[in-house]
Amino acid sequence: DAGVIQSPRHEVTEMGQEVTLRCKPISGHDYLFWYRQTMMRGLELLIYFNNNVPIDDSGMPEDRFSAKMPNASFSTLKIQPSEPRDSAVYFCASSFGGAAYNEQFFGPGTRLTVL
Amino acid sequence: DQQVKQNSPSLSVQEGRISILNCDYTNSMFDYFLWYKKYPAEGPTFLISISSIKDKNEDGRFTVFLNKSAKHLSLHIVPSQPGDSAVYFCAANRDDKIIFGKGTRLHILP
């Protein structure tokens, strides 16, 4: 299995532009998580899906952020408009079963830089 | 409000010695604790976990200790090896969510 796949690996954009991050979870996994890692806040959960349905988006910082999961093999995280403070590494993770007692498998991350 | 706290941003340990990484938490409702390891340019990978009903779990060179009364857990690595140099995240689970600490960067010195 290829593991969790994220694209792009690096994204540099200018303030005000729309950014779309993509994730392909491990086949058969029914949970998908989006995280953001920054120096100040560490690794924080943004949103997670179960069977393609968003369950908890309380970690999404503001309305500029949105996430979708149109099918079991694809999810996107969109930032519109982007701001310099959105610069971070964004991780996607998937698991079979919820976070309770089930290992989450992380993708390599997308490093986003907003100028 | 940090529910999972790793107060040491970094730690340096001599190769062959014991590495001890510490973690404190505030929410007594957490029922499962995990440690993840992260190398540069890679995503975190699961290392070891412990249920709240236990006080110790061991897996090879890695042992996690849980002190519920103190709301504290620690990860022991014995003996430390160069490949252990990485960022270690302490995490706690409640319901379907995992809450991570900010991480501790471990440097294993030759």
Short mmCIF file of C-alpha atoms in Angstrom, two decimals:
data_model
loop_
_atom_site.label_atom_id
_atom_site.label_comp_id
_atom_site.label_asym_id
_atom_site.label_seq_id
_atom_site.Cartn_x
_atom_site.Cartn_y
_atom_site.Cartn_z
CA ASP A 1 0.00 0.00 0.00
CA ALA A 2 1.30 3.47 -0.88
CA GLY A 3 0.19 4.97 2.39
CA VAL A 4 -1.56 8.31 2.70
CA ILE A 5 -0.79 10.50 -0.29
CA GLN A 6 -0.80 14.28 -0.12
CA SER A 7 -0.30 16.83 -2.85
CA PRO A 8 1.33 19.16 -3.40
CA ARG A 9 4.28 18.59 -1.07
CA HIS A 10 5.13 22.28 -1.14
CA GLU A 11 2.98 25.25 -2.00
CA VAL A 12 4.05 28.88 -2.16
CA THR A 13 1.36 31.42 -2.83
CA GLU A 14 0.61 35.06 -2.34
CA MET A 15 -1.76 36.48 0.19
CA GLY A 16 -5.32 36.52 -1.07
CA GLN A 17 -4.94 33.53 -3.36
CA GLU A 18 -6.95 30.35 -3.08
CA VAL A 19 -5.07 27.26 -1.96
CA THR A 20 -6.28 23.67 -2.31
CA LEU A 21 -4.55 20.80 -0.55
CA ARG A 22 -5.32 17.22 -1.54
CA CYS A 23 -5.30 13.91 0.24
CA LYS A 24 -5.79 10.29 -0.73
CA PRO A 25 -6.30 8.09 2.34
CA ILE A 26 -5.28 4.47 2.66
CA SER A 27 -7.77 2.24 0.88
CA GLY A 28 -10.32 0.77 3.27
CA HIS A 29 -9.84 3.38 5.96
CA ASP A 30 -13.10 4.99 7.06
CA TYR A 31 -11.73 7.95 9.03
CA LEU A 32 -9.83 10.90 7.61
CA PHE A 33 -8.24 13.69 9.62
CA TRP A 34 -6.73 17.04 8.65
CA TYR A 35 -4.07 18.54 10.97
CA ARG A 36 -1.99 21.66 10.92
CA GLN A 37 1.45 21.93 12.46
CA THR A 38 2.97 25.25 13.53
CA MET A 39 5.75 26.15 15.92
CA MET A 40 3.39 28.05 18.18
CA ARG A 41 0.50 25.61 18.37
CA GLY A 42 2.09 22.28 17.56
CA LEU A 43 -0.04 19.67 15.81
CA GLU A 44 -3.71 20.62 15.93
CA LEU A 45 -6.73 18.82 14.53
CA LEU A 46 -8.71 20.89 12.05
CA ILE A 47 -11.49 18.53 10.96
CA TYR A 48 -12.24 14.86 10.63
CA PHE A 49 -14.55 12.73 8.51
CA ASN A 50 -16.14 9.35 9.05
CA ASN A 51 -17.39 7.55 5.95
CA ASN A 52 -16.97 10.79 3.97
CA VAL A 53 -19.16 12.78 6.38
CA PRO A 54 -17.63 15.66 8.37
CA ILE A 55 -17.99 14.84 12.05
CA ASP A 56 -16.17 17.61 13.86
CA ASP A 57 -14.88 20.81 12.31
CA SER A 58 -14.42 22.70 15.54
CA GLY A 59 -10.71 23.01 14.87
CA MET A 60 -11.13 24.87 11.60
CA PRO A 61 -9.74 28.32 12.37
CA GLU A 62 -12.26 30.42 10.47
CA ASP A 63 -14.60 30.54 7.52
CA ARG A 64 -11.72 30.91 5.11
CA PHE A 65 -11.05 27.21 5.64
CA SER A 66 -13.24 24.50 4.18
CA ALA A 67 -12.83 20.75 3.69
CA LYS A 68 -14.64 18.22 1.59
CA MET A 69 -14.58 14.50 1.10
CA PRO A 70 -16.55 13.70 -2.06
CA ASN A 71 -15.67 10.00 -1.92
CA ALA A 72 -13.78 7.48 0.16
CA SER A 73 -10.52 8.00 -1.70
CA PHE A 74 -10.20 11.76 -1.87
CA SER A 75 -10.38 14.82 0.35
CA THR A 76 -9.51 18.48 -0.08
CA LEU A 77 -8.71 21.30 2.30
CA LYS A 78 -9.26 24.72 0.81
CA ILE A 79 -8.16 28.09 2.09
CA GLN A 80 -9.72 31.13 0.47
CA PRO A 81 -8.40 33.77 0.70
CA SER A 82 -5.06 32.70 2.11
CA GLU A 83 -3.15 34.82 4.63
CA PRO A 84 0.50 34.75 5.79
CA ARG A 85 -0.58 33.33 9.17
CA ASP A 86 -1.85 30.23 7.36
CA SER A 87 1.76 29.26 6.63
CA ALA A 88 2.24 25.84 8.21
CA VAL A 89 2.60 22.16 7.43
CA TYR A 90 -0.74 20.52 6.79
CA PHE A 91 -1.08 16.79 7.40
CA CYS A 92 -3.75 14.38 6.36
CA ALA A 93 -4.16 11.13 8.28
CA SER A 94 -6.45 8.15 7.95
CA SER A 95 -7.45 5.23 10.13
CA PHE A 96 -9.67 2.18 10.15
CA GLY A 97 -11.98 2.97 13.00
CA GLY A 98 -11.94 6.15 15.02
CA ALA A 99 -9.06 7.64 16.91
CA ALA A 100 -9.91 5.56 19.97
CA TYR A 101 -7.42 2.68 20.03
CA ASN A 102 -6.82 2.82 16.29
CA GLU A 103 -3.55 3.94 14.80
CA GLN A 104 -3.68 6.95 12.55
CA PHE A 105 -1.46 6.87 9.47
CA PHE A 106 -0.14 10.23 8.41
CA GLY A 107 0.78 11.50 4.99
CA PRO A 108 4.08 13.33 4.41
CA GLY A 109 2.41 16.72 4.72
CA THR A 110 2.07 19.83 2.56
CA ARG A 111 4.29 22.74 3.51
CA LEU A 112 2.33 25.90 2.75
CA THR A 113 3.97 29.30 2.55
CA VAL A 114 1.78 32.34 2.08
CA LEU A 115 3.73 35.47 1.16
CA ASP B 1 -5.75 25.91 26.20
CA GLN B 2 -3.21 23.13 25.91
CA GLN B 3 -4.73 19.93 27.22
CA VAL B 4 -1.57 17.98 26.46
CA LYS B 5 1.67 19.65 27.43
CA GLN B 6 5.23 18.80 26.58
CA ASN B 7 7.23 21.35 28.49
CA SER B 8 10.65 20.46 27.09
CA PRO B 9 11.03 21.65 23.50
CA SER B 10 14.27 19.71 23.13
CA LEU B 11 16.40 17.09 24.83
CA SER B 12 19.92 15.85 24.18
CA VAL B 13 21.02 12.39 25.29
CA GLN B 14 24.22 10.45 24.83
CA GLU B 15 23.98 7.38 22.62
CA GLY B 16 23.47 4.26 24.73
CA ARG B 17 21.94 6.17 27.64
CA ILE B 18 18.28 6.39 28.61
CA SER B 19 16.07 9.05 27.03
CA ILE B 20 13.09 10.19 29.10
CA LEU B 21 10.44 12.33 27.46
CA ASN B 22 7.73 13.79 29.65
CA CYS B 23 4.15 14.80 29.07
CA ASP B 24 1.40 16.28 31.25
CA TYR B 25 -2.30 16.45 30.58
CA THR B 26 -5.19 18.29 32.13
CA ASN B 27 -8.28 16.34 31.14
CA SER B 28 -9.01 13.36 33.36
CA MET B 29 -11.49 12.06 30.77
CA PHE B 30 -8.74 10.99 28.39
CA ASP B 31 -8.86 7.22 28.11
CA TYR B 32 -5.93 6.42 25.88
CA PHE B 33 -2.49 7.93 25.41
CA LEU B 34 -0.10 7.66 22.51
CA TRP B 35 3.37 8.62 21.43
CA TYR B 36 4.16 9.48 17.84
CA LYS B 37 7.59 9.98 16.31
CA LYS B 38 8.33 12.37 13.49
CA TYR B 39 11.34 12.68 11.22
CA PRO B 40 11.93 15.82 9.11
CA ALA B 41 9.86 16.03 5.93
CA GLU B 42 7.77 13.05 6.99
CA GLY B 43 4.45 12.63 8.74
CA PRO B 44 4.27 11.42 12.34
CA THR B 45 4.29 7.67 12.85
CA PHE B 46 2.76 5.77 15.74
CA LEU B 47 5.25 4.54 18.30
CA ILE B 48 3.54 3.19 21.39
CA SER B 49 0.33 3.63 23.37
CA ILE B 50 -1.15 2.97 26.78
CA SER B 51 -4.68 2.61 28.05
CA SER B 52 -5.74 4.68 31.04
CA ILE B 53 -6.39 1.49 32.99
CA LYS B 54 -2.72 0.55 32.87
CA ASP B 55 0.37 2.19 34.31
CA LYS B 56 3.02 0.72 32.04
CA ASN B 57 3.39 -0.58 28.52
CA GLU B 58 6.61 -1.87 27.03
CA ASP B 59 7.62 -2.54 23.44
CA GLY B 60 11.25 -3.39 22.91
CA ARG B 61 13.40 -0.40 23.80
CA PHE B 62 10.34 1.78 24.37
CA THR B 63 8.35 1.93 27.60
CA VAL B 64 5.54 4.31 28.43
CA PHE B 65 4.59 5.00 32.04
CA LEU B 66 1.30 6.55 33.10
CA ASN B 67 0.68 8.23 36.45
CA LYS B 68 -3.00 9.11 36.47
CA SER B 69 -3.01 10.79 39.84
CA ALA B 70 -0.35 13.20 38.62
CA LYS B 71 -1.81 13.37 35.09
CA HIS B 72 1.63 12.60 33.78
CA LEU B 73 3.12 10.18 31.33
CA SER B 74 6.62 9.54 30.18
CA LEU B 75 8.36 7.69 27.37
CA HIS B 76 11.60 5.88 28.15
CA ILE B 77 13.96 4.81 25.39
CA VAL B 78 16.70 2.40 26.46
CA PRO B 79 19.30 2.30 25.07
CA SER B 80 19.10 5.43 22.94
CA GLN B 81 20.30 5.04 19.35
CA PRO B 82 21.18 7.59 16.66
CA GLY B 83 18.01 6.72 14.72
CA ASP B 84 15.96 7.84 17.70
CA SER B 85 16.79 11.46 16.90
CA ALA B 86 13.39 12.87 15.97
CA VAL B 87 10.48 14.91 17.29
CA TYR B 88 8.27 12.99 19.71
CA PHE B 89 4.63 13.93 20.14
CA CYS B 90 2.64 12.94 23.16
CA ALA B 91 -1.07 12.57 22.42
CA ALA B 92 -4.28 11.76 24.24
CA ASN B 93 -7.51 10.34 22.98
CA ARG B 94 -11.07 11.11 23.84
CA ASP B 95 -13.98 9.97 21.71
CA ASP B 96 -12.72 9.92 18.13
CA LYS B 97 -10.20 12.73 18.48
CA ILE B 98 -6.53 12.75 19.29
CA ILE B 99 -5.06 15.84 20.93
CA PHE B 100 -1.35 16.30 20.44
CA GLY B 101 1.27 18.11 22.45
CA LYS B 102 3.70 20.48 20.78
CA GLY B 103 6.44 17.89 20.63
CA THR B 104 9.92 17.39 22.05
CA ARG B 105 12.93 17.25 19.75
CA LEU B 106 15.29 14.49 20.85
CA HIS B 107 18.95 14.67 19.83
CA ILE B 108 21.03 11.54 20.34
CA LEU B 109 24.67 12.53 20.68
CA PRO B 110 27.48 10.23 19.48
#
